[in-house]
PDB file of C-alpha atoms in Angstrom:
ATOM      1  CA  MET S 259       0.048  -0.163  -0.004  1.00 50.00           C
ATOM      2  CA  THR S 260       1.459   3.294  -0.921  1.00 53.00           C
ATOM      3  CA  SER S 261       1.438   6.389   1.442  1.00 50.00           C
ATOM      4  CA  GLU S 262      -1.412   7.809  -0.279  1.00 49.00           C
ATOM      5  CA  GLU S 263      -3.588   5.126  -0.064  1.00 49.00           C
ATOM      6  CA  SER S 264      -2.600   4.438   3.700  1.00 48.00           C
ATOM      7  CA  LYS S 265      -3.650   8.078   4.337  1.00 47.00           C
ATOM      8  CA  ALA S 266      -7.006   7.535   2.369  1.00 47.00           C
ATOM      9  CA  ALA S 267      -7.787   4.323   4.287  1.00 48.00           C
ATOM     10  CA  ALA S 268      -6.964   6.363   7.973  1.00 48.00           C
ATOM     11  CA  SER S 269      -9.260   9.333   6.816  1.00 55.00           C
ATOM     12  CA  PRO S 270     -13.088   9.316   8.059  1.00 80.00           C
ATOM     13  CA  LEU S 271     -15.276   8.417   5.032  1.00 94.00           C
ATOM     14  CA  ARG S 272     -17.482  11.482   3.841  1.00 94.00           C
ATOM     15  CA  PRO S 273     -21.137  10.517   3.534  1.00 97.00           C
ATOM     16  CA  ALA S 274     -21.970   9.465   0.136  1.00 97.00           C
ATOM     17  CA  LEU S 275     -23.369   6.687  -2.123  1.00 98.00           C
ATOM     18  CA  TYR S 276     -20.736   4.475  -3.030  1.00 98.00           C
ATOM     19  CA  LEU S 277     -21.017   2.458  -6.347  1.00 96.00           C
ATOM     20  CA  ILE S 278     -19.026  -0.104  -5.258  1.00 95.00           C
ATOM     21  CA  PRO S 279     -17.624  -2.478  -8.441  1.00 92.00           C
ATOM     22  CA  SER S 280     -17.414  -6.687  -7.772  1.00 88.00           C
ATOM     23  CA  THR S 281     -15.463  -9.230  -8.903  1.00 87.00           C
ATOM     24  CA  MET S 282     -17.002 -11.288 -11.768  1.00 79.00           C
ATOM     25  CA  SER S 283     -14.886 -14.657 -11.078  1.00 78.00           C
ATOM     26  CA  ASP S 284     -12.932 -16.354  -8.494  1.00 78.00           C
ATOM     27  CA  ALA S 285      -9.777 -14.402  -9.286  1.00 77.00           C
ATOM     28  CA  SER S 286      -8.300 -12.918  -6.452  1.00 85.00           C
ATOM     29  CA  VAL S 287      -9.634  -9.642  -5.203  1.00 87.00           C
ATOM     30  CA  SER S 288      -5.996  -8.069  -5.338  1.00 86.00           C
ATOM     31  CA  ASP S 289      -5.834  -8.376  -8.953  1.00 85.00           C
ATOM     32  CA  VAL S 290      -9.026  -6.439  -9.940  1.00 87.00           C
ATOM     33  CA  ILE S 291     -10.171  -4.374  -6.933  1.00 91.00           C
ATOM     34  CA  PRO S 292      -7.958  -1.509  -6.287  1.00 91.00           C
ATOM     35  CA  GLU S 293      -6.882  -0.851  -2.624  1.00 94.00           C
ATOM     36  CA  ARG S 294      -9.054   2.398  -2.412  1.00 94.00           C
ATOM     37  CA  ASN S 295     -12.227   0.227  -2.930  1.00 94.00           C
ATOM     38  CA  LEU S 296     -11.067  -1.811  -0.240  1.00 95.00           C
ATOM     39  CA  ALA S 297     -10.875   0.907   2.167  1.00 95.00           C
ATOM     40  CA  VAL S 298     -13.926   2.461   1.396  1.00 97.00           C
ATOM     41  CA  ILE S 299     -15.821  -1.144   2.047  1.00 96.00           C
ATOM     42  CA  ARG S 300     -14.359  -1.263   5.424  1.00 96.00           C
ATOM     43  CA  ALA S 301     -15.634   2.009   6.600  1.00 96.00           C
ATOM     44  CA  ILE S 302     -19.163   1.317   5.654  1.00 97.00           C
ATOM     45  CA  ARG S 303     -21.691  -0.215   7.482  1.00 97.00           C
ATOM     46  CA  HIS S 304     -24.970   0.098   5.152  1.00 98.00           C
ATOM     47  CA  PHE S 305     -24.909  -1.750   1.982  1.00 98.00           C
ATOM     48  CA  VAL S 306     -28.067  -1.927  -0.576  1.00 97.00           C
ATOM     49  CA  VAL S 307     -27.179  -4.769  -2.432  1.00 95.00           C
ATOM     50  CA  GLU S 308     -28.648  -7.482  -5.380  1.00 93.00           C
ATOM     51  CA  ASN S 309     -27.890 -10.539  -3.586  1.00 92.00           C
ATOM     52  CA  VAL S 310     -27.544 -10.491   0.044  1.00 95.00           C
ATOM     53  CA  ARG S 311     -25.725 -13.876   0.171  1.00 94.00           C
ATOM     54  CA  THR S 312     -23.248 -12.893  -2.985  1.00 91.00           C
ATOM     55  CA  VAL S 313     -21.993  -9.744  -1.494  1.00 94.00           C
ATOM     56  CA  ARG S 314     -21.437 -11.344   2.061  1.00 95.00           C
ATOM     57  CA  ARG S 315     -18.969 -13.549   0.598  1.00 92.00           C
ATOM     58  CA  PHE S 316     -17.522 -10.858  -1.342  1.00 92.00           C
ATOM     59  CA  LEU S 317     -17.022  -8.544   1.696  1.00 95.00           C
ATOM     60  CA  LYS S 318     -15.082 -11.646   3.225  1.00 94.00           C
ATOM     61  CA  ARG S 319     -12.856 -12.263  -0.072  1.00 93.00           C
ATOM     62  CA  CYS S 320     -12.119  -8.582   0.466  1.00 94.00           C
ATOM     63  CA  ASP S 321     -10.998  -8.684   4.162  1.00 94.00           C
ATOM     64  CA  ARG S 322     -11.738 -11.437   6.538  1.00 93.00           C
ATOM     65  CA  SER S 323     -11.659  -9.226   9.233  1.00 95.00           C
ATOM     66  CA  ILE S 324     -14.792  -7.548   8.288  1.00 95.00           C
ATOM     67  CA  ASP S 325     -17.507  -8.159  11.000  1.00 96.00           C
ATOM     68  CA  ILE S 326     -20.041  -9.722   8.444  1.00 96.00           C
ATOM     69  CA  ASP S 327     -22.552  -9.817  11.482  1.00 95.00           C
ATOM     70  CA  SER S 328     -22.734  -6.251  11.998  1.00 96.00           C
ATOM     71  CA  LEU S 329     -23.285  -4.630   8.707  1.00 97.00           C
ATOM     72  CA  SER S 330     -26.767  -4.025   7.048  1.00 97.00           C
ATOM     73  CA  PHE S 331     -28.114  -5.126   3.422  1.00 97.00           C
ATOM     74  CA  THR S 332     -30.904  -4.115   1.828  1.00 97.00           C
ATOM     75  CA  VAL S 333     -31.717  -6.046  -1.158  1.00 96.00           C
ATOM     76  CA  LEU S 334     -32.709  -3.721  -4.446  1.00 94.00           C
ATOM     77  CA  ASP S 335     -33.346  -6.289  -7.682  1.00 91.00           C
ATOM     78  CA  GLU S 336     -35.624  -6.649 -10.352  1.00 89.00           C
ATOM     79  CA  HIS S 337     -38.035  -7.566  -8.043  1.00 93.00           C
ATOM     80  CA  THR S 338     -38.142  -4.622  -5.767  1.00 94.00           C
ATOM     81  CA  ALA S 339     -41.018  -2.095  -5.816  1.00 94.00           C
ATOM     82  CA  PRO S 340     -40.104   1.310  -7.262  1.00 93.00           C
ATOM     83  CA  THR S 341     -41.682   2.792  -3.753  1.00 95.00           C
ATOM     84  CA  GLU S 342     -39.408   0.942  -1.891  1.00 96.00           C
ATOM     85  CA  VAL S 343     -36.086   2.345  -3.343  1.00 96.00           C
ATOM     86  CA  SER S 344     -36.244   5.829  -1.664  1.00 97.00           C
ATOM     87  CA  ALA S 345     -36.184   4.652   1.656  1.00 97.00           C
ATOM     88  CA  MET S 346     -33.174   2.777   1.450  1.00 97.00           C
ATOM     89  CA  LEU S 347     -31.112   6.383   1.339  1.00 98.00           C
ATOM     90  CA  ALA S 348     -32.257   6.953   4.863  1.00 98.00           C
ATOM     91  CA  PRO S 349     -28.725   6.105   6.251  1.00 97.00           C
ATOM     92  CA  LEU S 350     -27.459   8.679   4.039  1.00 98.00           C
ATOM     93  CA  ARG S 351     -29.611  11.080   4.663  1.00 98.00           C
ATOM     94  CA  ALA S 352     -28.434  10.801   8.209  1.00 97.00           C
ATOM     95  CA  GLY S 353     -24.992  11.464   7.497  1.00 97.00           C
ATOM     96  CA  GLU S 354     -23.596   7.697   7.177  1.00 97.00           C
ATOM     97  CA  PRO S 355     -22.105   5.990   3.692  1.00 97.00           C
ATOM     98  CA  VAL S 356     -23.934   3.715   1.677  1.00 98.00           C
ATOM     99  CA  GLY S 357     -22.515   1.368  -0.702  1.00 97.00           C
ATOM    100  CA  VAL S 358     -24.069  -0.174  -3.704  1.00 97.00           C
ATOM    101  CA  ILE S 359     -22.894  -3.822  -4.853  1.00 94.00           C
ATOM    102  CA  SER S 360     -24.507  -5.610  -7.770  1.00 88.00           C
ATOM    103  CA  GLU S 361     -24.510  -9.174  -8.542  1.00 84.00           C
ATOM    104  CA  ALA S 362     -21.119  -8.812 -10.421  1.00 78.00           C
ATOM    105  CA  GLY S 363     -19.408  -6.053 -11.940  1.00 78.00           C
ATOM    106  CA  CYS S 364     -20.426  -2.256 -11.796  1.00 83.00           C
ATOM    107  CA  PRO S 365     -23.493  -1.405 -10.165  1.00 85.00           C
ATOM    108  CA  ALA S 366     -26.458   0.566 -11.981  1.00 81.00           C
ATOM    109  CA  VAL S 367     -25.158  -0.219 -15.229  1.00 81.00           C
ATOM    110  CA  ALA S 368     -27.237  -3.071 -17.232  1.00 74.00           C
ATOM    111  CA  ASP S 369     -27.754  -4.215 -13.164  1.00 75.00           C
ATOM    112  CA  PRO S 370     -29.725  -2.512 -10.190  1.00 80.00           C
ATOM    113  CA  GLY S 371     -29.227   0.582  -8.582  1.00 90.00           C
ATOM    114  CA  ALA S 372     -29.607   3.188 -11.443  1.00 91.00           C
ATOM    115  CA  ASP S 373     -32.903   3.852  -9.975  1.00 93.00           C
ATOM    116  CA  LEU S 374     -31.592   4.753  -6.337  1.00 96.00           C
ATOM    117  CA  VAL S 375     -28.782   6.773  -8.066  1.00 95.00           C
ATOM    118  CA  GLY S 376     -31.250   9.204  -9.477  1.00 95.00           C
ATOM    119  CA  ILE S 377     -32.953   9.913  -6.410  1.00 96.00           C
ATOM    120  CA  ALA S 378     -29.761  10.467  -4.736  1.00 97.00           C
ATOM    121  CA  GLN S 379     -28.663  13.145  -7.404  1.00 96.00           C
ATOM    122  CA  ALA S 380     -32.206  14.450  -7.404  1.00 97.00           C
ATOM    123  CA  GLU S 381     -31.793  15.048  -3.730  1.00 97.00           C
ATOM    124  CA  GLY S 382     -28.614  16.362  -4.034  1.00 97.00           C
ATOM    125  CA  LEU S 383     -26.854  13.629  -2.217  1.00 97.00           C
ATOM    126  CA  GLU S 384     -23.034  12.822  -3.322  1.00 97.00           C
ATOM    127  CA  VAL S 385     -22.680  10.004  -5.436  1.00 97.00           C
ATOM    128  CA  VAL S 386     -19.231   8.235  -5.722  1.00 96.00           C
ATOM    129  CA  PRO S 387     -18.715   5.769  -8.907  1.00 95.00           C
ATOM    130  CA  LEU S 388     -15.645   3.877  -7.821  1.00 94.00           C
ATOM    131  CA  VAL S 389     -13.205   2.140 -10.247  1.00 90.00           C
ATOM    132  CA  GLY S 390     -13.223  -1.584 -11.031  1.00 86.00           C
ATOM    133  CA  PRO S 391     -14.254  -4.527 -13.626  1.00 81.00           C
ATOM    134  CA  SER S 392     -17.238  -3.594 -16.274  1.00 80.00           C
ATOM    135  CA  SER S 393     -18.399  -6.470 -18.282  1.00 78.00           C
ATOM    136  CA  ILE S 394     -19.494  -4.133 -20.923  1.00 79.00           C
ATOM    137  CA  LEU S 395     -16.227  -2.157 -21.409  1.00 81.00           C
ATOM    138  CA  LEU S 396     -14.281  -5.277 -20.967  1.00 80.00           C
ATOM    139  CA  SER S 397     -16.191  -7.257 -23.671  1.00 79.00           C
ATOM    140  CA  LEU S 398     -15.717  -3.919 -25.824  1.00 79.00           C
ATOM    141  CA  MET S 399     -11.840  -4.001 -25.200  1.00 82.00           C
ATOM    142  CA  GLY S 400     -12.291  -7.710 -26.546  1.00 84.00           C
ATOM    143  CA  SER S 401     -14.617  -7.090 -29.320  1.00 79.00           C
ATOM    144  CA  GLY S 402     -12.275  -5.783 -32.091  1.00 83.00           C
ATOM    145  CA  PHE S 403     -14.811  -3.178 -32.289  1.00 78.00           C
ATOM    146  CA  ASN S 404     -13.679   0.449 -32.720  1.00 76.00           C
ATOM    147  CA  GLY S 405     -15.242   1.772 -29.537  1.00 74.00           C
ATOM    148  CA  GLN S 406     -15.184   5.315 -30.379  1.00 76.00           C
ATOM    149  CA  THR S 407     -19.151   5.120 -30.648  1.00 75.00           C
ATOM    150  CA  PHE S 408     -21.029   2.179 -29.288  1.00 73.00           C
ATOM    151  CA  ALA S 409     -24.740   1.199 -28.421  1.00 74.00           C
ATOM    152  CA  PHE S 410     -25.048  -1.392 -25.807  1.00 71.00           C
ATOM    153  CA  ARG S 411     -28.227  -3.554 -26.523  1.00 69.00           C
ATOM    154  CA  GLY S 412     -28.533  -5.320 -22.871  1.00 68.00           C
ATOM    155  CA  TYR S 413     -28.641  -9.078 -22.415  1.00 65.00           C
ATOM    156  CA  LEU S 414     -29.685 -10.906 -25.453  1.00 67.00           C
ATOM    157  CA  PRO S 415     -33.332 -12.846 -24.784  1.00 64.00           C
ATOM    158  CA  TYR S 416     -33.186 -16.098 -23.068  1.00 58.00           C
ATOM    159  CA  GLU S 417     -34.606 -18.072 -25.675  1.00 59.00           C
ATOM    160  CA  GLN S 418     -31.713 -20.326 -27.106  1.00 53.00           C
ATOM    161  CA  PRO S 419     -31.995 -19.505 -30.953  1.00 50.00           C
ATOM    162  CA  ALA S 420     -32.368 -15.632 -30.398  1.00 46.00           C
ATOM    163  CA  PRO S 421     -28.202 -15.192 -29.686  1.00 45.00           C
ATOM    164  CA  ALA S 422     -27.739 -16.549 -33.497  1.00 46.00           C
ATOM    165  CA  ARG S 423     -30.192 -14.309 -34.543  1.00 44.00           C
ATOM    166  CA  HIS S 424     -28.791 -11.543 -33.087  1.00 46.00           C
ATOM    167  CA  GLY S 425     -25.329 -12.579 -33.825  1.00 45.00           C
ATOM    168  CA  ALA S 426     -26.445 -12.570 -37.674  1.00 40.00           C
ATOM    169  CA  THR S 427     -28.067  -9.124 -37.765  1.00 45.00           C
ATOM    170  CA  HIS S 428     -24.286  -7.562 -38.171  1.00 46.00           C
ATOM    171  CA  PRO S 429     -21.460  -9.222 -39.629  1.00 45.00           C
ATOM    172  CA  PRO S 430     -18.107  -9.567 -37.752  1.00 46.00           C
ATOM    173  CA  GLY S 431     -16.570  -6.265 -36.944  1.00 46.00           C
ATOM    174  CA  GLY S 432     -19.468  -4.608 -38.821  1.00 48.00           C
ATOM    175  CA  ARG S 433     -21.172  -1.246 -37.617  1.00 47.00           C
ATOM    176  CA  ASP S 434     -24.807  -0.878 -37.155  1.00 49.00           C
ATOM    177  CA  PRO S 435     -26.032   0.861 -40.799  1.00 49.00           C
ATOM    178  CA  ASN S 436     -28.755   2.966 -38.634  1.00 48.00           C
ATOM    179  CA  PHE S 437     -27.196   3.949 -36.353  1.00 46.00           C
ATOM    180  CA  HIS S 438     -23.018   3.629 -37.352  1.00 49.00           C
ATOM    181  CA  ARG S 439     -22.549   2.676 -34.147  1.00 54.00           C
ATOM    182  CA  ASP S 440     -20.666  -0.655 -32.594  1.00 51.00           C
ATOM    183  CA  PRO S 441     -23.227  -3.078 -31.739  1.00 53.00           C
ATOM    184  CA  LEU S 442     -22.298  -4.897 -28.464  1.00 50.00           C
ATOM    185  CA  SER S 443     -24.407  -7.545 -27.016  1.00 49.00           C
ATOM    186  CA  GLN S 444     -23.834  -9.654 -23.504  1.00 51.00           C
ATOM    187  CA  GLN S 445     -24.699 -13.331 -22.251  1.00 50.00           C
ATOM    188  CA  PRO S 446     -25.139 -13.272 -18.613  1.00 53.00           C
ATOM    189  CA  PRO S 447     -22.710 -15.484 -17.015  1.00 50.00           C
ATOM    190  CA  HIS S 448     -24.481 -18.420 -16.076  1.00 48.00           C
ATOM    191  CA  ARG S 449     -26.061 -18.629 -19.946  1.00 47.00           C
ATOM    192  CA  ARG S 450     -22.659 -18.435 -21.437  1.00 45.00           C
ATOM    193  CA  ALA S 451     -21.674 -21.919 -21.070  1.00 43.00           C
ATOM    194  CA  CYS S 452     -24.868 -23.158 -22.191  1.00 43.00           C
ATOM    195  CA  LEU S 453     -24.860 -20.947 -25.551  1.00 41.00           C
ATOM    196  CA  ILE S 454     -21.042 -22.279 -25.897  1.00 39.00           C
ATOM    197  CA  ALA S 455     -22.790 -25.951 -25.988  1.00 41.00           C
ATOM    198  CA  THR S 456     -25.588 -24.835 -28.153  1.00 42.00           C
ATOM    199  CA  SER S 457     -23.086 -23.221 -30.868  1.00 41.00           C
ATOM    200  CA  VAL S 458     -20.576 -26.418 -30.402  1.00 38.00           C
ATOM    201  CA  HIS S 459     -23.568 -28.980 -31.393  1.00 40.00           C
ATOM    202  CA  GLU S 460     -25.102 -26.893 -34.367  1.00 44.00           C
ATOM    203  CA  THR S 461     -21.857 -26.425 -35.823  1.00 39.00           C
ATOM    204  CA  LEU S 462     -20.926 -29.938 -35.924  1.00 40.00           C
ATOM    205  CA  ARG S 463     -24.662 -31.057 -37.272  1.00 47.00           C
ATOM    206  CA  GLY S 464     -23.911 -29.087 -39.859  1.00 47.00           C
ATOM    207  CA  LEU S 465     -20.479 -30.817 -40.524  1.00 45.00           C
TER     208      LEU S 465
END
């Protein structure tokens, strides 16, 4: 840890809504999460999360000395009613920092958290996005697209044939002819293995 990071870790954390990226694999936390993020995590007692069990494991991987049972977790996922979101900012309104952690990668980007951020911004509460893994940007970096302008089309439909149809919309490395943007879509992590197996089967069947 550098001297600057040590100072940051020792200083009190100012009240804000901290958007905390999480790991997207079993890789060592120290390989993908900056030390500054770990210092922020250690100083927060209130978390808004997509999945409590996943976040508890992530926090223990960040620092095994964290007393998980002393923390408060509020779930914000696709089933959360819009009327319940504002109350999640109560600790921040009372002067305590709040952390937002989604299932994997960056919260509030194609993941829960955007509505909470919108309310915080509307109330003049500080929002602090932290640096960390982003599946969207990592996919773009490895796509071969220029990335100067791109349109994120979200996660592909659940139906198995859809990825093939979607992928056929544009040639590899091609641009969206309607918007002059590089098209980018993703598979949720738990579906990628199924997609690969289906693609291999269809390829072998065509030989």
